[in-house]
Coordinates of C-alpha atoms in Angstrom, one line a residue:
M1 CA 37.7 24.5 0.6
A2 CA 35.6 21.3 0.8
I3 CA 32.8 19.9 -1.3
L4 CA 29.7 18.5 0.4
L5 CA 28.0 16.0 -2.0
V6 CA 24.7 14.2 -1.6
V7 CA 23.7 11.1 -3.6
D8 CA 19.9 10.5 -3.9
T9 CA 17.6 8.4 -6.0
T10 CA 14.4 9.4 -7.9
K11 CA 11.4 7.6 -9.3
I12 CA 12.1 4.6 -7.0
Q13 CA 8.4 3.7 -6.9
S14 CA 8.2 2.8 -10.6
Y15 CA 11.6 1.1 -10.6
V16 CA 10.9 -1.2 -7.6
F17 CA 7.1 -1.7 -7.8
G18 CA 6.5 -1.4 -11.6
S19 CA 6.0 -5.2 -12.0
N20 CA 3.6 -7.8 -10.8
R21 CA 6.4 -10.4 -10.8
L22 CA 7.6 -10.4 -7.2
R23 CA 11.0 -11.6 -8.2
E24 CA 11.5 -8.5 -10.2
N25 CA 10.4 -6.3 -7.3
I26 CA 12.8 -8.2 -5.0
G27 CA 15.8 -7.7 -7.4
A28 CA 14.9 -4.0 -7.9
S29 CA 14.8 -3.4 -4.2
Y30 CA 18.2 -5.0 -3.7
L31 CA 19.7 -2.9 -6.5
V32 CA 18.4 0.3 -4.9
H33 CA 19.9 -0.8 -1.6
Q34 CA 23.3 -1.5 -3.2
A35 CA 23.2 1.7 -5.2
T36 CA 22.7 3.8 -2.0
T37 CA 25.1 2.0 0.2
A38 CA 27.9 -0.4 -1.0
W39 CA 28.3 1.2 -4.5
V40 CA 28.7 4.6 -3.0
L41 CA 31.4 3.4 -0.6
E42 CA 33.2 1.4 -3.3
S43 CA 33.3 4.5 -5.5
V44 CA 34.7 6.6 -2.7
K45 CA 37.4 4.0 -2.1
E46 CA 38.2 3.9 -5.8
I47 CA 39.0 7.6 -6.2
A48 CA 40.2 8.6 -2.7
N49 CA 43.6 7.5 -1.3
S50 CA 42.5 8.2 2.3
H51 CA 38.9 7.8 3.6
N52 CA 37.0 6.5 6.6
I53 CA 35.4 3.4 5.1
L54 CA 35.9 0.1 7.0
N55 CA 33.7 -2.3 5.0
S56 CA 31.8 -1.4 1.9
D57 CA 29.4 -4.4 2.0
K58 CA 28.5 -3.8 5.6
G59 CA 28.4 0.0 5.3
S60 CA 30.7 0.4 8.3
L61 CA 32.7 3.6 8.9
D62 CA 35.7 4.4 11.0
D63 CA 34.7 7.1 13.5
N64 CA 38.4 7.7 14.4
K65 CA 39.3 9.0 10.9
C66 CA 38.3 12.6 10.4
F67 CA 38.2 14.9 7.4
E68 CA 40.0 17.7 9.3
A69 CA 43.0 15.3 9.8
G70 CA 43.7 15.4 6.1
L71 CA 41.4 12.7 4.6
D72 CA 40.7 12.9 0.9
A73 CA 37.0 12.0 1.6
E74 CA 34.9 11.3 4.6
V75 CA 31.5 9.6 4.3
I76 CA 29.3 11.3 6.9
Y77 CA 26.5 8.6 6.5
V78 CA 24.9 6.2 4.1
G79 CA 21.4 4.9 4.4
G80 CA 17.8 5.9 4.2
G81 CA 18.0 6.1 0.4
N82 CA 20.8 8.7 0.2
A83 CA 24.4 9.3 1.2
L84 CA 26.3 12.4 2.4
I85 CA 30.1 12.8 1.7
V86 CA 32.6 15.6 2.1
F87 CA 35.6 15.8 -0.3
A88 CA 38.8 17.7 -0.1
D89 CA 38.6 19.4 -3.4
E90 CA 41.5 21.8 -3.8
G91 CA 45.2 21.7 -4.7
E92 CA 46.4 18.3 -5.9
R93 CA 43.1 16.8 -4.8
A94 CA 41.0 19.1 -7.0
G95 CA 38.3 17.2 -9.0
L96 CA 37.8 14.4 -6.5
S97 CA 34.0 15.0 -6.3
G98 CA 33.8 15.0 -10.1
R99 CA 35.7 11.8 -10.4
F100 CA 33.5 10.2 -7.8
V101 CA 30.3 11.2 -9.7
R102 CA 31.7 9.7 -13.0
H103 CA 32.8 6.4 -11.4
Y104 CA 29.6 6.0 -9.4
S105 CA 27.4 6.9 -12.4
R106 CA 29.1 4.4 -14.6
R107 CA 28.6 1.7 -11.9
V108 CA 24.9 2.4 -11.7
L109 CA 24.4 2.6 -15.5
C110 CA 26.2 -0.8 -16.0
D111 CA 24.8 -2.7 -13.0
A112 CA 21.4 -1.2 -12.5
P113 CA 20.1 0.0 -15.9
G114 CA 16.9 2.1 -15.5
L115 CA 17.7 3.2 -11.9
Q116 CA 17.8 7.0 -11.8
V117 CA 20.2 8.6 -9.3
L118 CA 21.0 12.2 -8.6
T119 CA 23.9 14.0 -7.2
A120 CA 24.2 17.6 -5.9
W121 CA 27.1 19.4 -4.2
R122 CA 28.1 22.7 -2.8
S123 CA 31.4 24.3 -2.0
V124 CA 32.0 24.9 1.7
D125 CA 34.7 26.9 3.6
W126 CA 35.4 24.1 6.1
A127 CA 37.3 26.3 8.6
K128 CA 34.7 29.0 8.5
C129 CA 31.9 26.6 9.1
D130 CA 33.7 25.2 12.1
R131 CA 34.2 28.6 13.6
E132 CA 30.7 29.8 13.0
K133 CA 29.1 26.4 13.7
G134 CA 27.3 26.4 10.5
L135 CA 27.8 23.0 8.9
A136 CA 24.2 22.0 9.8
N137 CA 22.9 25.0 7.8
E138 CA 25.1 24.1 4.8
V139 CA 23.8 20.5 4.8
T140 CA 20.2 21.8 5.1
A141 CA 20.8 24.1 2.1
L142 CA 22.4 21.3 0.1
F143 CA 19.2 19.3 0.4
A144 CA 16.7 22.1 0.3
E145 CA 18.3 24.2 -2.5
D146 CA 20.9 22.3 -4.5
L147 CA 19.3 18.8 -4.5
A148 CA 15.8 20.3 -5.0
K149 CA 17.1 22.3 -8.0
V150 CA 18.6 19.2 -9.6
K151 CA 15.3 17.4 -9.1
R152 CA 13.4 20.2 -10.8
Q153 CA 15.8 20.4 -13.7
Y154 CA 16.2 16.6 -14.1
F155 CA 15.2 15.4 -17.5
P156 CA 15.4 11.6 -17.9
A157 CA 17.0 10.3 -21.0
L158 CA 14.5 9.0 -23.6
P159 CA 15.2 5.4 -24.3
L160 CA 15.1 3.9 -27.8
L161 CA 11.7 2.3 -28.0
G162 CA 12.8 -0.3 -30.4
L163 CA 13.1 -1.0 -34.1
G164 CA 11.1 -3.2 -36.4
V165 CA 13.4 -6.1 -35.7
T166 CA 13.3 -5.9 -31.9
A167 CA 11.2 -7.9 -29.5
A168 CA 9.5 -6.2 -26.6
C169 CA 10.2 -6.9 -22.9
Q170 CA 7.1 -8.4 -21.3
S171 CA 7.6 -6.3 -18.2
T172 CA 8.7 -2.9 -19.4
G173 CA 7.8 -2.9 -23.1
M174 CA 11.4 -1.8 -23.9
P175 CA 13.6 -3.7 -26.4
A176 CA 14.4 -7.1 -25.1
I177 CA 17.9 -8.5 -25.1
H178 CA 17.5 -11.9 -23.3
Y179 CA 15.2 -14.4 -21.8
A180 CA 14.6 -14.6 -18.1
P181 CA 13.6 -17.9 -16.4
G182 CA 9.9 -17.8 -15.4
V183 CA 8.6 -19.0 -12.0
G184 CA 5.5 -20.9 -12.7
E185 CA 5.6 -19.7 -16.3
D186 CA 7.7 -20.1 -19.4
A187 CA 10.9 -18.1 -19.9
Y188 CA 10.1 -14.6 -21.2
L189 CA 11.8 -11.8 -23.0
V190 CA 13.3 -9.1 -20.8
S191 CA 15.1 -5.7 -21.2
P192 CA 18.5 -4.9 -19.7
E193 CA 16.7 -3.4 -16.6
I194 CA 14.7 -6.5 -15.9
L195 CA 17.6 -8.8 -16.6
A196 CA 19.7 -6.9 -14.0
K197 CA 17.0 -7.3 -11.5
H198 CA 16.8 -11.1 -12.1
K199 CA 20.6 -11.5 -11.7
V200 CA 20.5 -10.2 -8.1
V201 CA 17.5 -12.1 -6.8
D202 CA 19.7 -14.7 -5.2
A203 CA 21.8 -12.0 -3.6
A204 CA 18.6 -10.3 -2.3
K205 CA 17.5 -13.6 -0.8
S206 CA 20.9 -14.0 0.9
R207 CA 20.6 -10.4 2.3
L208 CA 17.1 -11.2 3.7
K209 CA 18.2 -14.5 5.2
A210 CA 21.2 -12.7 6.8
F211 CA 18.8 -10.2 8.3
H212 CA 16.3 -12.9 9.5
N213 CA 16.7 -16.6 8.7
L214 CA 13.4 -18.3 9.1
P215 CA 13.0 -21.6 11.0
E216 CA 13.7 -24.8 9.1
G217 CA 10.9 -25.7 6.7
Y218 CA 9.9 -22.1 5.9
D219 CA 11.0 -19.6 3.3
Y220 CA 10.0 -16.2 2.0
P221 CA 7.9 -16.3 -1.2
D222 CA 9.0 -15.3 -4.6
E223 CA 5.6 -15.0 -6.1
L224 CA 2.5 -13.0 -5.1
D225 CA 0.4 -16.1 -5.5
H226 CA 2.4 -17.7 -2.7
L227 CA 1.3 -15.2 -0.1
G228 CA -1.6 -17.3 1.2
R229 CA -4.0 -17.1 -1.7
S230 CA -6.8 -19.6 -1.7
H231 CA -8.2 -20.2 -5.1
G232 CA -11.9 -19.4 -5.4
E233 CA -12.0 -17.9 -1.9
H234 CA -9.3 -15.3 -0.8
S235 CA -7.0 -13.7 -3.3
Q236 CA -6.3 -10.4 -1.7
I237 CA -2.8 -9.2 -0.8
A238 CA -1.8 -6.3 1.3
V239 CA 0.8 -3.8 0.3
V240 CA 2.0 -2.0 3.5
H241 CA 4.1 1.1 3.5
A242 CA 5.3 2.5 6.9
D243 CA 7.3 5.7 7.3
G244 CA 8.8 7.5 10.3
D245 CA 6.9 10.6 11.5
G246 CA 8.7 14.0 11.3
I247 CA 12.1 12.5 10.6
G248 CA 12.8 15.2 8.0
N249 CA 12.1 18.0 10.4
R250 CA 14.4 16.3 13.0
L251 CA 17.2 16.1 10.5
Q252 CA 16.9 19.8 9.7
D253 CA 17.1 20.7 13.4
L254 CA 19.8 18.1 14.2
G255 CA 23.2 19.5 15.1
K256 CA 22.4 23.2 14.8
G257 CA 24.9 25.3 16.7
L258 CA 27.5 22.5 16.8
N259 CA 30.9 22.6 15.3
N260 CA 31.8 20.4 12.3
R261 CA 33.0 17.3 14.1
D262 CA 30.2 17.4 16.7
Y263 CA 27.6 17.8 13.9
I264 CA 29.0 14.8 11.9
T265 CA 29.1 12.7 15.0
T266 CA 25.5 13.6 15.9
R267 CA 24.2 13.1 12.4
R268 CA 26.0 9.8 12.0
R269 CA 24.8 8.5 15.3
F270 CA 21.2 9.5 14.5
S271 CA 21.4 7.7 11.1
R272 CA 22.8 4.5 12.8
Q273 CA 20.2 4.6 15.5
L274 CA 17.4 5.0 13.1
Q275 CA 18.7 2.3 10.8
Q276 CA 19.0 -0.1 13.8
A277 CA 15.6 0.8 15.2
G278 CA 13.9 0.1 11.9
E279 CA 15.7 -3.2 11.5
R280 CA 14.9 -4.3 15.0
A281 CA 11.2 -3.3 14.6
L282 CA 10.9 -5.4 11.4
L283 CA 12.6 -8.3 13.2
S284 CA 10.1 -8.0 16.0
T285 CA 7.3 -8.0 13.4
I286 CA 8.5 -11.2 11.9
E287 CA 8.9 -12.8 15.3
Q288 CA 5.4 -11.8 16.3
L289 CA 4.0 -13.5 13.2
L290 CA 6.0 -16.7 13.8
N291 CA 5.1 -16.8 17.5
S292 CA 1.5 -16.0 17.2
K293 CA -0.9 -18.4 18.9
R294 CA -2.7 -18.6 15.5
F295 CA 0.4 -19.8 13.7
C296 CA 0.3 -23.5 13.1
K297 CA 2.7 -25.7 11.2
D298 CA 1.5 -25.0 7.7
K299 CA -1.3 -22.5 8.3
I300 CA -2.7 -19.6 10.3
I301 CA -6.1 -20.3 11.8
H302 CA -8.2 -17.6 13.4
E303 CA -11.0 -18.9 15.7
N304 CA -13.6 -17.2 17.9
A305 CA -13.9 -17.8 21.6
Y306 CA -15.9 -21.0 21.1
G307 CA -13.3 -22.7 18.8
E308 CA -15.3 -22.0 15.6
E309 CA -13.1 -21.1 12.7
I310 CA -13.4 -17.5 11.4
T311 CA -10.8 -17.7 8.6
R312 CA -7.5 -19.5 7.8
I313 CA -4.4 -18.9 5.7
T314 CA -2.9 -22.1 4.3
F315 CA 0.8 -21.8 3.4
R316 CA 1.8 -22.7 -0.1
K317 CA 4.2 -25.6 -0.3
L318 CA 7.1 -24.8 -2.5
D319 CA 8.8 -27.1 -5.0
R320 CA 11.8 -27.4 -2.7
G321 CA 9.6 -28.6 0.1
D322 CA 9.5 -25.5 2.3
H323 CA 6.3 -23.7 3.2
A324 CA 6.1 -20.1 2.0
L325 CA 5.5 -17.6 4.8
P326 CA 2.6 -15.3 3.7
F327 CA 4.9 -12.3 4.2
R328 CA 7.8 -10.7 2.3
P329 CA 9.7 -7.5 3.1
L330 CA 10.7 -5.5 0.0
V331 CA 12.2 -2.3 1.3
F332 CA 13.7 -2.4 4.8
G333 CA 16.6 -1.0 6.8
G334 CA 15.4 2.2 8.4
D335 CA 12.2 4.1 9.1
D336 CA 10.9 3.6 5.6
V337 CA 9.6 0.0 5.3
T338 CA 7.5 -1.7 2.6
F339 CA 6.3 -5.3 2.7
V340 CA 3.6 -7.5 1.1
C341 CA 1.6 -10.2 2.8
D342 CA -1.7 -12.0 2.7
G343 CA -4.5 -9.3 2.8
R344 CA -5.8 -10.6 6.1
L345 CA -2.5 -10.0 7.9
G346 CA -1.8 -6.5 6.5
I347 CA -3.3 -4.4 9.3
A348 CA -2.0 -6.6 12.1
L349 CA 1.5 -6.7 10.7
A350 CA 1.5 -2.9 10.2
L351 CA 0.4 -2.4 13.8
A352 CA 3.1 -4.8 15.0
F353 CA 5.8 -2.8 13.1
M354 CA 4.5 0.6 14.3
R355 CA 4.4 -0.4 17.9
A356 CA 7.9 -2.1 17.7
F357 CA 9.3 1.0 16.0
A358 CA 8.1 3.3 18.7
D359 CA 9.5 1.0 21.3
E360 CA 12.9 0.7 19.6
T361 CA 13.3 4.4 19.2
K362 CA 13.0 5.3 22.9
D363 CA 16.7 6.2 23.0
L364 CA 16.9 7.9 19.6
E365 CA 18.7 11.2 19.3
G366 CA 16.0 13.8 20.0
G367 CA 13.6 11.4 21.7
R368 CA 11.2 8.6 20.8
A369 CA 9.9 8.5 17.2
T370 CA 6.7 7.0 15.7
A371 CA 5.8 5.6 12.3
S372 CA 2.5 5.9 10.4
A373 CA 1.4 3.3 7.8
G374 CA -0.8 2.9 4.8
I375 CA -2.3 -0.5 3.8
A376 CA -3.7 -1.2 0.4
M377 CA -5.6 -4.5 0.1
V378 CA -6.0 -5.5 -3.5
K379 CA -6.4 -8.5 -5.7
S380 CA -3.2 -10.4 -6.1
H381 CA -2.9 -9.7 -9.8
Y382 CA -3.8 -6.0 -9.6
P383 CA -1.1 -3.7 -11.0
F384 CA 1.5 -3.6 -8.2
A385 CA 2.7 -0.1 -8.9
R386 CA -0.9 1.3 -8.4
A387 CA -1.3 -0.7 -5.2
Y388 CA 2.0 0.7 -3.8
Q389 CA 0.9 4.2 -4.9
M390 CA -2.3 3.8 -2.9
A391 CA -0.4 2.5 0.1
E392 CA 1.9 5.6 0.0
E393 CA -1.2 7.9 -0.3
L394 CA -2.8 6.1 2.6
S395 CA 0.4 6.7 4.7
K396 CA 0.3 10.4 3.9
S397 CA -3.4 10.5 4.9
A398 CA -2.4 8.9 8.3
K399 CA 0.4 11.4 8.8
K400 CA -2.0 14.3 8.0
L401 CA -4.2 13.2 10.9
R402 CA -1.3 13.0 13.2
R403 CA -0.2 16.6 12.3
Q404 CA -3.7 18.0 12.5
E405 CA -4.5 16.5 15.9
N406 CA -0.9 17.1 17.2
L407 CA -0.7 13.4 18.3
N408 CA 2.3 11.8 19.8
E409 CA 1.5 8.3 18.4
G410 CA 1.5 6.9 14.9
C411 CA -1.6 6.7 12.7
L412 CA -2.7 4.2 10.1
D413 CA -5.1 4.2 7.2
W414 CA -6.2 1.4 4.9
Y415 CA -8.3 0.8 1.9
F416 CA -10.0 -2.4 0.9
A417 CA -10.4 -2.6 -2.9
P418 CA -12.7 -5.4 -4.0
S419 CA -12.1 -4.5 -7.6
G420 CA -9.9 -1.5 -8.7
L421 CA -8.4 1.7 -7.6
L422 CA -9.5 4.2 -10.1
G423 CA -9.2 7.8 -8.8
S424 CA -7.6 9.5 -5.8
L425 CA -8.1 8.2 -2.3
G426 CA -10.6 11.0 -1.6
E427 CA -12.6 10.1 -4.7
L428 CA -12.6 6.4 -3.9
R429 CA -13.8 7.1 -0.4
Q430 CA -16.5 9.5 -1.5
R431 CA -17.9 6.9 -4.0
Q432 CA -17.8 4.0 -1.6
Y433 CA -18.4 5.5 1.8
G434 CA -19.5 9.1 1.4
L435 CA -22.8 10.4 2.7
P436 CA -24.6 13.8 2.6
K437 CA -23.8 16.5 5.0
D438 CA -20.1 15.7 5.2
K439 CA -20.7 12.4 7.0
S440 CA -18.5 9.4 6.5
L441 CA -19.1 5.7 7.3
T442 CA -15.5 5.2 8.1
L443 CA -13.4 6.5 11.0
R444 CA -10.2 6.2 9.0
P445 CA -7.5 7.3 9.3
V446 CA -7.1 6.3 13.0
T447 CA -4.4 6.7 15.6
L448 CA -2.8 4.3 18.0
A449 CA -3.3 6.8 20.8
P450 CA -6.0 5.9 23.4
T451 CA -9.6 6.8 22.9
S452 CA -10.6 10.1 24.6
H453 CA -13.6 12.3 25.1
T454 CA -12.4 14.4 22.1
M455 CA -10.8 11.7 19.9
V456 CA -12.8 8.8 18.5
Q457 CA -10.7 8.2 15.4
T458 CA -8.6 5.5 17.2
W459 CA -7.6 1.9 16.4
D460 CA -8.9 0.8 19.8
V461 CA -12.5 1.7 18.7
V462 CA -12.2 -0.3 15.5
E463 CA -10.5 -3.2 17.1
R464 CA -13.2 -3.5 19.8
G465 CA -15.8 -3.6 17.1
I466 CA -13.9 -6.3 15.2
A467 CA -13.6 -8.3 18.5
A468 CA -17.3 -8.1 19.0
F469 CA -18.3 -9.1 15.5
Q470 CA -15.7 -11.9 15.3
D471 CA -16.7 -13.1 18.8
W472 CA -13.1 -13.2 20.1
Y473 CA -14.4 -13.5 23.7
D474 CA -17.2 -15.3 25.5
I475 CA -20.5 -13.5 25.9
E476 CA -23.0 -14.1 28.6
G477 CA -25.9 -16.4 28.0
D478 CA -26.6 -19.2 25.5
Q479 CA -27.2 -16.9 22.5
P480 CA -26.2 -16.9 18.9
L481 CA -23.0 -15.1 18.0
W482 CA -22.4 -12.3 15.6
S483 CA -19.8 -14.4 13.7
N484 CA -22.6 -16.9 12.9
L485 CA -25.0 -14.2 11.8
R486 CA -23.4 -13.0 8.6
N487 CA -26.7 -11.9 7.0
K488 CA -27.4 -9.7 10.1
A489 CA -24.0 -8.2 10.0
K490 CA -24.5 -7.3 6.3
A491 CA -27.9 -5.9 7.1
L492 CA -26.3 -3.7 9.8
R493 CA -24.0 -2.2 7.3
D494 CA -27.0 -1.1 5.2
A495 CA -28.7 0.2 8.3
L496 CA -25.7 2.3 9.2
R497 CA -25.6 3.7 5.7
T498 CA -29.3 4.6 5.7
G499 CA -29.6 5.7 9.4
E500 CA -32.1 3.0 10.3
V501 CA -30.1 1.3 13.1
E502 CA -32.9 1.6 15.8
Q503 CA -35.4 0.0 13.4
F504 CA -32.8 -2.7 12.7
C505 CA -32.3 -3.4 16.4
K506 CA -36.0 -3.7 17.0
L507 CA -36.5 -6.0 13.9
Y508 CA -33.9 -8.4 15.0
R509 CA -34.5 -8.1 18.7
I510 CA -31.2 -6.5 19.5
G511 CA -31.1 -4.3 22.6
T512 CA -28.1 -2.1 21.6
L513 CA -25.0 -2.5 19.5
P514 CA -21.7 -3.9 21.0
E515 CA -19.8 -1.6 23.3
I516 CA -16.7 -0.3 21.5
D517 CA -15.9 2.9 23.4
D518 CA -15.2 2.8 27.2
V519 CA -15.1 6.6 27.5
S520 CA -18.9 6.8 27.3
N521 CA -21.9 5.1 25.6
R522 CA -21.2 6.8 22.3
F523 CA -22.2 4.8 19.2
R524 CA -24.3 2.1 20.9
T525 CA -27.8 3.6 20.1
D526 CA -27.6 4.4 16.4
G527 CA -24.0 3.6 15.5
W528 CA -23.0 7.2 15.1
Y529 CA -21.2 9.9 17.2
G530 CA -21.5 13.2 15.5
D531 CA -20.3 12.7 11.9
S532 CA -18.4 9.5 12.7
C533 CA -19.8 6.0 12.3
G534 CA -18.2 3.6 14.8
Y535 CA -19.0 0.2 13.3
F536 CA -18.7 0.2 9.6
D537 CA -14.9 -0.3 9.6
A538 CA -15.2 -3.3 11.9
L539 CA -18.0 -4.8 9.9
E540 CA -15.9 -4.5 6.7
L541 CA -12.9 -6.1 8.3
M542 CA -14.6 -8.9 10.2
D543 CA -13.6 -11.4 7.5
W544 CA -10.3 -9.6 6.7
F545 CA -8.5 -9.1 10.0
I546 CA -6.4 -11.7 11.8
P547 CA -5.0 -10.4 15.1
L548 CA -1.5 -11.6 16.0
T549 CA -1.9 -11.0 19.8
E550 CA -4.8 -11.0 22.3
R551 CA -6.2 -7.7 23.5
E552 CA -5.5 -6.8 27.1
G553 CA -8.6 -6.6 29.3
K554 CA -10.4 -8.8 26.8
N555 CA -13.5 -9.4 29.0
E556 CA -14.3 -5.7 28.7
T557 CA -15.5 -6.3 25.2
T558 CA -18.0 -8.9 26.2
A559 CA -20.6 -6.4 27.3
N560 CA -22.5 -6.6 24.0
T561 CA -26.2 -7.5 24.1
P562 CA -26.6 -10.9 22.5
V563 CA -28.0 -10.9 19.0
G564 CA -31.5 -12.4 18.4
Q565 CA -32.1 -15.6 16.6
E566 CA -32.0 -15.9 12.8

């Protein structure tokens, strides 16, 4: 007999994103990564005399060592927030899985207090599974039944909230045990959980630099205020959460009908391919930012076609002399990626990752994969946990569109919060954008798939609108530009809401609105096509979107009728 065991984490969102101090988020993310990779492997090595682990820190496994050859334990894979292990748990080796759980749990309790991990296992007749080619079914049942049952029954321990003589942690409210050095603030009282996060910040930085070391003179920021914030002008950050589409369904179908060894080989190869594709996609995203034509020595400047500045991001100069890049990955190393950046870069960086991920997965087991993303743009001091929750909700909204329309490209959704995020995504949108008769001012969520006669909810439509209102490209004639007519742009937003676009065009001597859809002349007359408004998203983003690359066929967007004089 053998024991299949899975290690998983729970309530990661509150653990990683529950603080507005970026250093604490960075440390928490690193602890989660360690707990689901290196610590798992180290615990296996500690209790098993024979195993297939080559290097715990790098997460490398020896494919030539097999469980059926007599190993005490074989790690099938680690990564993606969980790990799958098979233990020989009979005869003299009985109790290996239990010893692993005790050793691993002790490590997490001591080194990552507050992190909640779960384990589930099931007994498997290894020889029978091999004959009947049913290991894939056993693994599916382990996740769908055993792990799901543990999650339902899980009851977290209630911590001691403190006594009259205790001081409170400024981040968690739990009893404090120490002071942590503040960055830009005085040292402050922290609980064991926050202290553990602070202790690994330097290790987290080393991991990120080993993943991608920035050019000399630049560094990743440690504070949210270092993401490009301009005092008195721009103080929005973007929290971006991207997730692979349909990966769970692929895993359920992966390896069905294969014998044990072929299943393990297939599952491990898929895990590695996905891990590498996610890493390469994030690397590509960083490189696109660094190599953008708008990237200058200490700033990012976005200009229109006539050299007039639309907006700029000035890099914060750190005490050590480096400039802080307005971008910081928090969770990375697979199809699940979360990063923070200046609010004006959020959508562009999300698009860069989505396109790179689709390109990097062309050779993935089972075919090309896509990722969908949610972008929450909030004030830099807004509660970070709520911002991440919104980004995750937006990602789910994007995935829903992809499923409903049976699309083969990723989708994205975003929300611009000038103040707060009180209520669900649907409630927020109804308050801010909703109109009678089920009409909506926004196209969101949108897909990266091309615009078609049946599909207008595409990024291409939104981007063409932004290009027109920001005047990315030359227009014919010596006429004023939309980017110089901010009052007219704001008035157009009101006209789209009230349905008075034709009157607006007559009042301001505008023939038709900019062309944003090359399938037909939809939108140009009154701004609407059916229940969809084609311009409101672009108008809202005209001050909040900095593209990293130039559009192909850029001259096609110049066919807008010049706007009349102020």
